[in-house]
């Protein structure tokens, strides 16, 4: 069920090490503009760089040339990008490197984009980070490092909400809940912990048996009853487990991809999960049914899928791997209803109801065409049962 896609060209030098979608809301435009940020690892004679490309939804393709480009360093290993987190407003992004994190301001014009680096001392010296994420409301930013240190900042003031030096043995994955109240983090040793962001303290450790390892984690995004999805490995078997975040108890599980999982992602509307494997496959799962809706085999042949990012407006994903770079894939899933289609259906129902009412009125007999006023016939009276009523005096006196 592989559909669409194509490996990113090496215009930036080397392979694409990380990628992220950018949704920019423009008051002048009817719809949001969508872009893609690529982090290039760099190669001989080409330093690592950050690029922004346009996205054509109709063609499901990226612009052949970048709209903007920023060099990250002189080409050393410490300057290579490792991850990208985009602010929900689409006007800022943070790029993680081996040295720390770098902040960039994005300025969008009608036909061009500018990338402007910003000085953020509190981020630039944090060292290599394995996880970074903005909250949905954009008011919080969290990073989890290889040194097991968890930091949560208030954005954009950069006030520290939490700084835990030994949050885990080492970070595996991390996510922030839709309401920005909780943060979940998993460790390389298989443990998982829930943090209360506003209180800046751990809340609970997710329960597991001694032979289970909790690996990837994502909160639900549909705005209905909130859940937490985690991939749990037990030997060679891997299942996706669902936790209820009201009491942090397991409510169910299902085996979906059927092989070791390397990454987990959830669409912006919460309708789909994406799971990537260590051998280069990935699938998209319908959350409501918890069934696989799309399967891409050998998308990154023999290489672990390091990330999968859902497009914010289309059923398209970007997946990355260290060996093959970035792959753009259109998901083979049922099309979503557009807003104008819903309004068209409502209008059609209204017109159909009006037409039926008019036909019923024209074709009906005396029930609808009853006489009015003095033309109404008198009610017949039975002399055997009762006498007709005596008319009342109609004079005002």
mmCIF file of C-alpha atoms in Angstrom:
data_model
loop_
_atom_site.group_PDB
_atom_site.id
_atom_site.type_symbol
_atom_site.label_atom_id
_atom_site.label_comp_id
_atom_site.label_asym_id
_atom_site.label_seq_id
_atom_site.Cartn_x
_atom_site.Cartn_y
_atom_site.Cartn_z
ATOM 1 C CA UNK A 1 0.000 0.000 0.000
ATOM 2 C CA UNK A 2 2.892 2.299 -0.579
ATOM 3 C CA UNK A 3 1.801 5.525 -2.190
ATOM 4 C CA UNK A 4 3.695 8.524 -3.495
ATOM 5 C CA UNK A 5 6.915 9.850 -2.074
ATOM 6 C CA UNK A 6 10.487 10.236 -3.100
ATOM 7 C CA UNK A 7 13.823 10.651 -1.421
ATOM 8 C CA UNK A 8 14.963 14.196 -0.824
ATOM 9 C CA UNK A 9 17.622 15.403 -3.171
ATOM 10 C CA UNK A 10 21.068 16.180 -1.878
ATOM 11 C CA UNK A 11 20.868 19.890 -2.673
ATOM 12 C CA UNK A 12 21.723 20.730 0.908
ATOM 13 C CA UNK A 13 24.648 18.318 1.136
ATOM 14 C CA UNK A 14 24.516 14.818 2.592
ATOM 15 C CA UNK A 15 21.255 13.327 3.801
ATOM 16 C CA UNK A 16 18.312 14.926 5.534
ATOM 17 C CA UNK A 17 18.890 14.155 9.212
ATOM 18 C CA UNK A 18 15.569 15.561 10.482
ATOM 19 C CA UNK A 19 12.429 17.191 9.150
ATOM 20 C CA UNK A 20 9.352 19.011 10.402
ATOM 21 C CA UNK A 21 6.220 20.632 8.989
ATOM 22 C CA UNK A 22 5.552 24.358 9.309
ATOM 23 C CA UNK A 23 1.984 25.654 9.202
ATOM 24 C CA UNK A 24 1.820 29.397 8.781
ATOM 25 C CA UNK A 25 -1.553 31.075 9.263
ATOM 26 C CA UNK A 26 -1.923 34.146 7.092
ATOM 27 C CA UNK A 27 -4.764 36.584 7.768
ATOM 28 C CA UNK A 28 -4.751 37.639 4.107
ATOM 29 C CA UNK A 29 -4.907 34.068 2.764
ATOM 30 C CA UNK A 30 -8.014 31.905 2.900
ATOM 31 C CA UNK A 31 -6.066 28.805 3.950
ATOM 32 C CA UNK A 32 -2.935 28.144 5.975
ATOM 33 C CA UNK A 33 0.351 27.961 4.085
ATOM 34 C CA UNK A 34 2.395 24.806 4.641
ATOM 35 C CA UNK A 35 6.167 24.455 4.445
ATOM 36 C CA UNK A 36 8.785 21.877 5.405
ATOM 37 C CA UNK A 37 11.973 22.399 7.391
ATOM 38 C CA UNK A 38 14.903 20.112 6.539
ATOM 39 C CA UNK A 39 18.022 19.652 8.623
ATOM 40 C CA UNK A 40 20.913 18.579 6.376
ATOM 41 C CA UNK A 41 23.709 16.574 7.951
ATOM 42 C CA UNK A 42 26.325 18.023 5.609
ATOM 43 C CA UNK A 43 28.995 16.328 3.522
ATOM 44 C CA UNK A 44 32.478 16.945 2.182
ATOM 45 C CA UNK A 45 32.621 20.547 1.048
ATOM 46 C CA UNK A 46 29.063 21.239 2.207
ATOM 47 C CA UNK A 47 28.429 22.284 5.817
ATOM 48 C CA UNK A 48 25.305 21.237 7.720
ATOM 49 C CA UNK A 49 22.363 23.511 7.048
ATOM 50 C CA UNK A 50 18.745 24.254 7.781
ATOM 51 C CA UNK A 51 16.387 24.725 4.816
ATOM 52 C CA UNK A 52 12.748 25.715 4.346
ATOM 53 C CA UNK A 53 10.879 24.352 1.318
ATOM 54 C CA UNK A 54 7.409 25.015 -0.049
ATOM 55 C CA UNK A 55 4.777 22.274 -0.170
ATOM 56 C CA UNK A 56 2.339 21.761 -3.073
ATOM 57 C CA UNK A 57 -0.685 19.889 -1.712
ATOM 58 C CA UNK A 58 -2.189 19.161 -5.139
ATOM 59 C CA UNK A 59 0.993 17.576 -6.470
ATOM 60 C CA UNK A 60 2.079 16.224 -3.066
ATOM 61 C CA UNK A 61 5.566 17.542 -3.719
ATOM 62 C CA UNK A 62 8.118 19.933 -2.272
ATOM 63 C CA UNK A 63 9.626 22.887 -4.094
ATOM 64 C CA UNK A 64 12.704 21.885 -6.142
ATOM 65 C CA UNK A 65 14.741 24.685 -4.577
ATOM 66 C CA UNK A 66 14.715 25.842 -0.952
ATOM 67 C CA UNK A 67 12.965 29.106 -0.147
ATOM 68 C CA UNK A 68 15.504 29.860 2.573
ATOM 69 C CA UNK A 69 18.743 28.362 3.891
ATOM 70 C CA UNK A 70 20.859 28.875 7.004
ATOM 71 C CA UNK A 71 24.290 27.306 7.550
ATOM 72 C CA UNK A 72 24.623 25.698 10.979
ATOM 73 C CA UNK A 73 28.421 25.622 11.280
ATOM 74 C CA UNK A 74 31.734 24.938 9.621
ATOM 75 C CA UNK A 75 31.039 21.283 8.983
ATOM 76 C CA UNK A 76 32.057 19.666 12.244
ATOM 77 C CA UNK A 77 30.101 16.777 13.727
ATOM 78 C CA UNK A 78 28.899 19.001 16.545
ATOM 79 C CA UNK A 79 27.005 21.256 14.138
ATOM 80 C CA UNK A 80 24.966 18.543 12.422
ATOM 81 C CA UNK A 81 21.204 18.802 13.128
ATOM 82 C CA UNK A 82 19.565 16.065 15.184
ATOM 83 C CA UNK A 83 16.004 17.249 15.562
ATOM 84 C CA UNK A 84 13.624 20.122 14.799
ATOM 85 C CA UNK A 85 10.715 21.481 16.833
ATOM 86 C CA UNK A 86 8.463 24.111 15.222
ATOM 87 C CA UNK A 87 6.429 26.550 17.296
ATOM 88 C CA UNK A 88 2.660 26.091 16.688
ATOM 89 C CA UNK A 89 2.447 29.661 15.362
ATOM 90 C CA UNK A 90 4.902 28.710 12.604
ATOM 91 C CA UNK A 91 7.157 31.714 13.152
ATOM 92 C CA UNK A 92 9.965 30.047 15.151
ATOM 93 C CA UNK A 93 11.806 26.747 15.238
ATOM 94 C CA UNK A 94 14.430 25.128 17.424
ATOM 95 C CA UNK A 95 17.115 22.918 15.890
ATOM 96 C CA UNK A 96 19.008 20.486 18.116
ATOM 97 C CA UNK A 97 22.687 19.714 17.476
ATOM 98 C CA UNK A 98 25.374 17.849 19.391
ATOM 99 C CA UNK A 99 26.417 21.126 21.027
ATOM 100 C CA UNK A 100 22.981 22.300 22.045
ATOM 101 C CA UNK A 101 19.863 23.896 20.585
ATOM 102 C CA UNK A 102 19.644 26.866 18.236
ATOM 103 C CA UNK A 103 16.637 29.141 17.819
ATOM 104 C CA UNK A 104 15.629 30.599 14.451
ATOM 105 C CA UNK A 105 13.019 33.200 13.600
ATOM 106 C CA UNK A 106 11.037 32.614 10.400
ATOM 107 C CA UNK A 107 9.877 35.618 8.416
ATOM 108 C CA UNK A 108 7.384 34.785 5.666
ATOM 109 C CA UNK A 109 6.854 37.124 2.755
ATOM 110 C CA UNK A 110 4.676 36.705 -0.317
ATOM 111 C CA UNK A 111 7.244 34.841 -2.401
ATOM 112 C CA UNK A 112 10.127 34.223 -0.018
ATOM 113 C CA UNK A 113 11.123 33.154 3.476
ATOM 114 C CA UNK A 114 13.927 34.394 5.690
ATOM 115 C CA UNK A 115 15.642 32.415 8.466
ATOM 116 C CA UNK A 116 17.106 34.634 11.177
ATOM 117 C CA UNK A 117 19.182 33.109 14.013
ATOM 118 C CA UNK A 118 18.400 34.252 17.559
ATOM 119 C CA UNK A 119 20.680 34.232 20.593
ATOM 120 C CA UNK A 120 19.387 31.936 23.342
ATOM 121 C CA UNK A 121 22.171 31.225 25.863
ATOM 122 C CA UNK A 122 19.902 28.993 27.950
ATOM 123 C CA UNK A 123 19.534 26.609 24.992
ATOM 124 C CA UNK A 124 22.829 26.856 23.125
ATOM 125 C CA UNK A 125 24.939 25.240 25.863
ATOM 126 C CA UNK A 126 22.649 22.388 26.939
ATOM 127 C CA UNK A 127 24.545 19.708 25.012
ATOM 128 C CA UNK A 128 23.075 16.956 22.818
ATOM 129 C CA UNK A 129 19.311 16.551 23.163
ATOM 130 C CA UNK A 130 17.344 13.473 22.147
ATOM 131 C CA UNK A 131 13.851 14.931 22.514
ATOM 132 C CA UNK A 132 12.389 18.408 22.044
ATOM 133 C CA UNK A 133 8.769 19.540 21.854
ATOM 134 C CA UNK A 134 6.512 22.579 22.055
ATOM 135 C CA UNK A 135 3.164 22.409 23.802
ATOM 136 C CA UNK A 136 0.057 22.768 21.640
ATOM 137 C CA UNK A 137 -0.601 26.295 22.891
ATOM 138 C CA UNK A 138 3.042 27.245 22.283
ATOM 139 C CA UNK A 139 3.508 28.477 25.867
ATOM 140 C CA UNK A 140 5.910 25.713 26.942
ATOM 141 C CA UNK A 141 9.021 24.120 25.472
ATOM 142 C CA UNK A 142 10.638 20.918 26.754
ATOM 143 C CA UNK A 143 13.939 19.186 26.003
ATOM 144 C CA UNK A 144 15.287 15.840 27.150
ATOM 145 C CA UNK A 145 19.002 15.204 26.862
ATOM 146 C CA UNK A 146 21.330 12.290 26.422
ATOM 147 C CA UNK A 147 22.546 13.133 29.918
ATOM 148 C CA UNK A 148 19.040 12.238 31.256
ATOM 149 C CA UNK A 149 18.289 15.855 32.158
ATOM 150 C CA UNK A 150 14.767 17.196 31.615
ATOM 151 C CA UNK A 151 14.169 20.920 31.190
ATOM 152 C CA UNK A 152 10.820 22.653 30.696
ATOM 153 C CA UNK A 153 10.747 26.359 29.837
ATOM 154 C CA UNK A 154 7.982 28.920 29.638
ATOM 155 C CA UNK A 155 7.940 30.319 26.097
ATOM 156 C CA UNK A 156 9.112 32.858 25.055
ATOM 157 C CA UNK A 157 10.364 34.197 28.390
ATOM 158 C CA UNK A 158 12.573 31.081 28.861
ATOM 159 C CA UNK A 159 11.738 30.997 32.569
ATOM 160 C CA UNK A 160 12.513 27.538 33.918
ATOM 161 C CA UNK A 161 9.444 25.550 34.986
ATOM 162 C CA UNK A 162 11.337 22.317 35.638
ATOM 163 C CA UNK A 163 14.975 21.306 35.686
ATOM 164 C CA UNK A 164 15.488 17.678 36.690
ATOM 165 C CA UNK A 165 19.116 16.484 36.268
ATOM 166 C CA UNK A 166 18.301 12.777 36.637
ATOM 167 C CA UNK A 167 14.901 12.346 35.093
ATOM 168 C CA UNK A 168 15.904 9.026 33.467
ATOM 169 C CA UNK A 169 18.865 6.849 32.694
ATOM 170 C CA UNK A 170 18.746 8.427 29.234
ATOM 171 C CA UNK A 171 15.839 9.789 27.228
ATOM 172 C CA UNK A 172 14.064 7.593 24.668
ATOM 173 C CA UNK A 173 10.952 9.637 23.796
ATOM 174 C CA UNK A 174 8.798 12.500 25.076
ATOM 175 C CA UNK A 175 5.467 14.245 24.436
ATOM 176 C CA UNK A 176 3.223 16.963 25.915
ATOM 177 C CA UNK A 177 -0.530 16.506 26.374
ATOM 178 C CA UNK A 178 -3.061 18.469 24.341
ATOM 179 C CA UNK A 179 -4.028 20.659 27.306
ATOM 180 C CA UNK A 180 -0.340 21.273 28.170
ATOM 181 C CA UNK A 181 -0.909 19.878 31.663
ATOM 182 C CA UNK A 182 1.200 16.705 31.479
ATOM 183 C CA UNK A 183 4.479 15.581 29.965
ATOM 184 C CA UNK A 184 5.316 11.925 29.390
ATOM 185 C CA UNK A 185 8.892 10.719 29.022
ATOM 186 C CA UNK A 186 10.385 7.292 28.430
ATOM 187 C CA UNK A 187 13.848 6.003 29.184
ATOM 188 C CA UNK A 188 16.255 3.667 27.435
ATOM 189 C CA UNK A 189 15.864 1.298 30.391
ATOM 190 C CA UNK A 190 12.154 0.809 29.589
ATOM 191 C CA UNK A 191 10.600 2.997 32.294
ATOM 192 C CA UNK A 192 8.098 5.818 31.711
ATOM 193 C CA UNK A 193 7.170 8.771 33.876
ATOM 194 C CA UNK A 194 4.389 11.356 33.903
ATOM 195 C CA UNK A 195 5.225 14.930 34.910
ATOM 196 C CA UNK A 196 2.885 17.707 36.061
ATOM 197 C CA UNK A 197 4.200 20.675 34.102
ATOM 198 C CA UNK A 198 2.784 23.582 36.114
ATOM 199 C CA UNK A 199 3.941 22.042 39.384
ATOM 200 C CA UNK A 200 7.339 21.153 37.936
ATOM 201 C CA UNK A 201 7.346 17.730 39.553
ATOM 202 C CA UNK A 202 6.904 14.045 38.664
ATOM 203 C CA UNK A 203 3.362 12.743 39.077
ATOM 204 C CA UNK A 204 3.453 8.977 38.536
ATOM 205 C CA UNK A 205 5.490 6.181 36.963
ATOM 206 C CA UNK A 206 3.607 4.047 34.452
ATOM 207 C CA UNK A 207 3.251 0.470 35.661
ATOM 208 C CA UNK A 208 4.974 -2.339 33.777
ATOM 209 C CA UNK A 209 6.160 -5.873 34.420
ATOM 210 C CA UNK A 210 9.837 -6.657 34.863
ATOM 211 C CA UNK A 211 10.180 -7.997 31.295
ATOM 212 C CA UNK A 212 8.388 -5.073 29.611
ATOM 213 C CA UNK A 213 9.994 -1.973 28.097
ATOM 214 C CA UNK A 214 7.940 1.129 27.413
ATOM 215 C CA UNK A 215 9.525 2.783 24.391
ATOM 216 C CA UNK A 216 7.652 5.387 22.313
ATOM 217 C CA UNK A 217 4.873 7.614 23.636
ATOM 218 C CA UNK A 218 2.249 10.046 22.321
ATOM 219 C CA UNK A 219 -0.836 11.702 23.794
ATOM 220 C CA UNK A 220 -4.116 11.670 21.862
ATOM 221 C CA UNK A 221 -4.998 14.841 19.943
ATOM 222 C CA UNK A 222 -8.671 14.575 18.978
ATOM 223 C CA UNK A 223 -9.932 16.702 21.878
ATOM 224 C CA UNK A 224 -12.329 13.986 23.048
ATOM 225 C CA UNK A 225 -11.536 11.661 25.954
ATOM 226 C CA UNK A 226 -7.750 11.969 26.424
ATOM 227 C CA UNK A 227 -5.524 8.903 26.168
ATOM 228 C CA UNK A 228 -1.850 8.066 26.176
ATOM 229 C CA UNK A 229 -0.446 5.715 23.542
ATOM 230 C CA UNK A 230 2.806 3.845 24.229
ATOM 231 C CA UNK A 231 4.609 1.075 22.408
ATOM 232 C CA UNK A 232 5.568 -1.694 24.827
ATOM 233 C CA UNK A 233 8.123 -4.392 23.972
ATOM 234 C CA UNK A 234 8.192 -7.795 25.613
ATOM 235 C CA UNK A 235 10.944 -9.863 24.086
ATOM 236 C CA UNK A 236 10.418 -9.832 20.312
ATOM 237 C CA UNK A 237 6.750 -8.884 20.601
ATOM 238 C CA UNK A 238 5.620 -5.259 20.512
ATOM 239 C CA UNK A 239 2.128 -3.952 21.224
ATOM 240 C CA UNK A 240 0.583 -0.486 21.355
ATOM 241 C CA UNK A 241 -0.921 0.083 24.803
ATOM 242 C CA UNK A 242 -3.534 2.709 25.680
ATOM 243 C CA UNK A 243 -3.571 4.403 29.096
ATOM 244 C CA UNK A 244 -6.424 6.421 30.582
ATOM 245 C CA UNK A 245 -4.862 9.660 31.801
ATOM 246 C CA UNK A 246 -7.504 10.221 34.479
ATOM 247 C CA UNK A 247 -6.124 7.377 36.618
ATOM 248 C CA UNK A 248 -3.073 6.287 34.526
ATOM 249 C CA UNK A 249 -4.310 2.711 34.198
ATOM 250 C CA UNK A 250 -4.123 0.534 31.107
ATOM 251 C CA UNK A 251 -7.395 0.169 29.245
ATOM 252 C CA UNK A 252 -6.298 -1.943 26.284
ATOM 253 C CA UNK A 253 -3.610 -2.928 23.806
ATOM 254 C CA UNK A 254 -3.220 -4.139 20.238
ATOM 255 C CA UNK A 255 -0.446 -5.516 18.070
ATOM 256 C CA UNK A 256 -0.300 -3.295 14.995
ATOM 257 C CA UNK A 257 3.001 -3.223 13.113
ATOM 258 C CA UNK A 258 4.071 -6.688 14.216
ATOM 259 C CA UNK A 259 7.770 -5.819 14.546
ATOM 260 C CA UNK A 260 10.079 -3.708 16.753
ATOM 261 C CA UNK A 261 9.069 -0.037 16.744
ATOM 262 C CA UNK A 262 11.557 2.781 16.243
ATOM 263 C CA UNK A 263 9.246 5.818 16.286
ATOM 264 C CA UNK A 264 5.646 6.824 17.003
ATOM 265 C CA UNK A 265 3.679 9.869 15.864
ATOM 266 C CA UNK A 266 0.104 11.183 15.951
ATOM 267 C CA UNK A 267 -1.687 13.421 13.445
ATOM 268 C CA UNK A 268 -2.626 16.949 14.410
ATOM 269 C CA UNK A 269 -6.349 16.095 14.502
ATOM 270 C CA UNK A 270 -5.680 12.894 16.436
ATOM 271 C CA UNK A 271 -7.345 10.584 13.918
ATOM 272 C CA UNK A 272 -4.221 8.617 12.947
ATOM 273 C CA UNK A 273 -1.138 7.128 14.558
ATOM 274 C CA UNK A 274 2.032 6.357 12.626
ATOM 275 C CA UNK A 275 4.488 3.656 13.666
ATOM 276 C CA UNK A 276 7.928 3.217 12.117
ATOM 277 C CA UNK A 277 9.997 0.056 12.343
ATOM 278 C CA UNK A 278 13.705 -0.699 12.659
ATOM 279 C CA UNK A 279 13.807 -2.257 9.173
ATOM 280 C CA UNK A 280 12.395 0.758 7.318
ATOM 281 C CA UNK A 281 8.634 0.047 7.205
ATOM 282 C CA UNK A 282 5.905 2.249 8.614
ATOM 283 C CA UNK A 283 2.133 2.137 8.924
ATOM 284 C CA UNK A 284 -0.726 4.550 9.651
ATOM 285 C CA UNK A 285 -3.405 3.448 12.115
ATOM 286 C CA UNK A 286 -7.013 4.631 12.365
ATOM 287 C CA UNK A 287 -7.282 5.587 16.048
ATOM 288 C CA UNK A 288 -11.058 5.110 16.238
ATOM 289 C CA UNK A 289 -10.853 1.521 14.991
ATOM 290 C CA UNK A 290 -7.260 0.830 16.059
ATOM 291 C CA UNK A 291 -6.688 -0.800 12.674
ATOM 292 C CA UNK A 292 -3.927 -0.318 10.098
ATOM 293 C CA UNK A 293 -5.187 1.921 7.275
ATOM 294 C CA UNK A 294 -1.934 2.368 5.326
ATOM 295 C CA UNK A 295 1.244 0.345 5.059
ATOM 296 C CA UNK A 296 4.497 1.495 3.452
ATOM 297 C CA UNK A 297 6.957 -1.356 3.130
ATOM 298 C CA UNK A 298 10.657 -0.732 2.553
ATOM 299 C CA UNK A 299 10.183 3.042 2.630
ATOM 300 C CA UNK A 300 13.642 3.201 4.241
ATOM 301 C CA UNK A 301 15.020 -0.175 3.224
ATOM 302 C CA UNK A 302 16.971 -1.779 6.060
ATOM 303 C CA UNK A 303 17.355 1.460 8.033
ATOM 304 C CA UNK A 304 15.419 2.408 11.202
ATOM 305 C CA UNK A 305 12.788 5.086 10.688
ATOM 306 C CA UNK A 306 13.986 7.877 12.970
ATOM 307 C CA UNK A 307 10.935 10.150 12.691
ATOM 308 C CA UNK A 308 7.503 10.433 11.083
ATOM 309 C CA UNK A 309 5.741 13.781 10.875
ATOM 310 C CA UNK A 310 2.118 14.268 9.758
ATOM 311 C CA UNK A 311 1.271 17.166 7.467
ATOM 312 C CA UNK A 312 -1.017 19.564 9.378
ATOM 313 C CA UNK A 313 -3.487 19.956 6.478
ATOM 314 C CA UNK A 314 -3.231 16.824 4.295
ATOM 315 C CA UNK A 315 -2.979 13.059 4.758
ATOM 316 C CA UNK A 316 0.721 13.161 3.944
ATOM 317 C CA UNK A 317 3.732 12.266 6.096
ATOM 318 C CA UNK A 318 7.463 12.907 6.010
ATOM 319 C CA UNK A 319 9.586 10.066 7.328
ATOM 320 C CA UNK A 320 13.351 10.130 7.868
ATOM 321 C CA UNK A 321 16.194 7.680 8.378
ATOM 322 C CA UNK A 322 19.924 8.113 8.768
ATOM 323 C CA UNK A 323 20.724 6.115 5.628
ATOM 324 C CA UNK A 324 18.042 7.264 3.178
ATOM 325 C CA UNK A 325 17.205 10.770 4.345
ATOM 326 C CA UNK A 326 13.635 12.055 3.967
ATOM 327 C CA UNK A 327 10.687 10.432 2.227
ATOM 328 C CA UNK A 328 7.399 12.180 1.396
ATOM 329 C CA UNK A 329 4.427 9.783 1.329
ATOM 330 C CA UNK A 330 0.746 10.336 0.601
ATOM 331 C CA UNK A 331 -1.313 8.057 2.828
ATOM 332 C CA UNK A 332 -3.787 5.709 1.195
ATOM 333 C CA UNK A 333 -6.625 6.449 3.642
ATOM 334 C CA UNK A 334 -10.241 7.643 3.187
ATOM 335 C CA UNK A 335 -10.491 11.308 2.286
ATOM 336 C CA UNK A 336 -11.654 13.725 4.966
ATOM 337 C CA UNK A 337 -14.711 15.918 4.595
ATOM 338 C CA UNK A 338 -13.812 19.508 3.811
ATOM 339 C CA UNK A 339 -15.675 22.359 5.493
ATOM 340 C CA UNK A 340 -17.238 23.556 2.224
ATOM 341 C CA UNK A 341 -18.478 20.020 1.535
ATOM 342 C CA UNK A 342 -20.321 19.932 4.869
ATOM 343 C CA UNK A 343 -21.985 23.279 4.111
ATOM 344 C CA UNK A 344 -22.960 22.013 0.645
ATOM 345 C CA UNK A 345 -24.633 18.922 2.149
ATOM 346 C CA UNK A 346 -26.553 21.075 4.641
ATOM 347 C CA UNK A 347 -27.703 23.388 1.844
ATOM 348 C CA UNK A 348 -28.812 20.412 -0.261
ATOM 349 C CA UNK A 349 -30.804 18.984 2.666
ATOM 350 C CA UNK A 350 -32.484 22.345 3.252
ATOM 351 C CA UNK A 351 -33.453 22.724 -0.426
ATOM 352 C CA UNK A 352 -34.712 19.143 -0.585
ATOM 353 C CA UNK A 353 -36.872 19.703 2.520
ATOM 354 C CA UNK A 354 -38.299 22.917 1.052
ATOM 355 C CA UNK A 355 -39.110 21.181 -2.258
ATOM 356 C CA UNK A 356 -40.846 18.275 -0.495
ATOM 357 C CA UNK A 357 -42.900 20.666 1.614
ATOM 358 C CA UNK A 358 -43.993 22.606 -1.471
ATOM 359 C CA UNK A 359 -44.947 19.427 -3.357
ATOM 360 C CA UNK A 360 -46.924 18.136 -0.399
ATOM 361 C CA UNK A 361 -48.731 21.450 -0.120
ATOM 362 C CA UNK A 362 -49.649 21.563 -3.843
ATOM 363 C CA UNK A 363 -50.754 17.944 -4.080
ATOM 364 C CA UNK A 364 -52.653 17.707 -0.801
ATOM 365 C CA UNK A 365 -56.434 18.082 -0.455
ATOM 366 C CA UNK A 366 -58.600 19.923 2.074
ATOM 367 C CA UNK A 367 -56.319 19.296 5.060
ATOM 368 C CA UNK A 368 -53.919 22.004 3.892
ATOM 369 C CA UNK A 369 -56.353 23.925 1.686
ATOM 370 C CA UNK A 370 -58.887 24.490 4.426
ATOM 371 C CA UNK A 371 -61.265 27.496 4.011
ATOM 372 C CA UNK A 372 -60.563 30.535 6.086
ATOM 373 C CA UNK A 373 -62.750 33.005 7.980
ATOM 374 C CA UNK A 374 -66.492 33.037 7.234
ATOM 375 C CA UNK A 375 -66.132 30.396 4.494
ATOM 376 C CA UNK A 376 -65.673 27.633 7.083
ATOM 377 C CA UNK A 377 -68.636 25.208 7.073
ATOM 378 C CA UNK A 378 -70.691 24.887 10.238
ATOM 379 C CA UNK A 379 -70.106 21.846 12.361
ATOM 380 C CA UNK A 380 -72.930 19.298 11.913
ATOM 381 C CA UNK A 381 -74.936 18.574 15.064
ATOM 382 C CA UNK A 382 -76.914 15.501 15.941
ATOM 383 C CA UNK A 383 -80.408 16.315 17.248
ATOM 384 C CA UNK A 384 -80.493 12.991 19.024
ATOM 385 C CA UNK A 385 -77.365 13.621 21.066
ATOM 386 C CA UNK A 386 -77.178 17.333 21.683
ATOM 387 C CA UNK A 387 -78.566 20.671 20.607
ATOM 388 C CA UNK A 388 -76.602 23.211 18.610
ATOM 389 C CA UNK A 389 -74.978 25.923 20.694
ATOM 390 C CA UNK A 390 -76.744 29.258 21.198
ATOM 391 C CA UNK A 391 -74.821 32.091 19.511
ATOM 392 C CA UNK A 392 -73.334 34.576 21.923
ATOM 393 C CA UNK A 393 -74.253 38.223 21.778
ATOM 394 C CA UNK A 394 -71.482 39.822 19.672
ATOM 395 C CA UNK A 395 -72.291 43.452 20.711
ATOM 396 C CA UNK A 396 -69.759 45.058 23.004
ATOM 397 C CA UNK A 397 -72.539 45.941 25.545
#
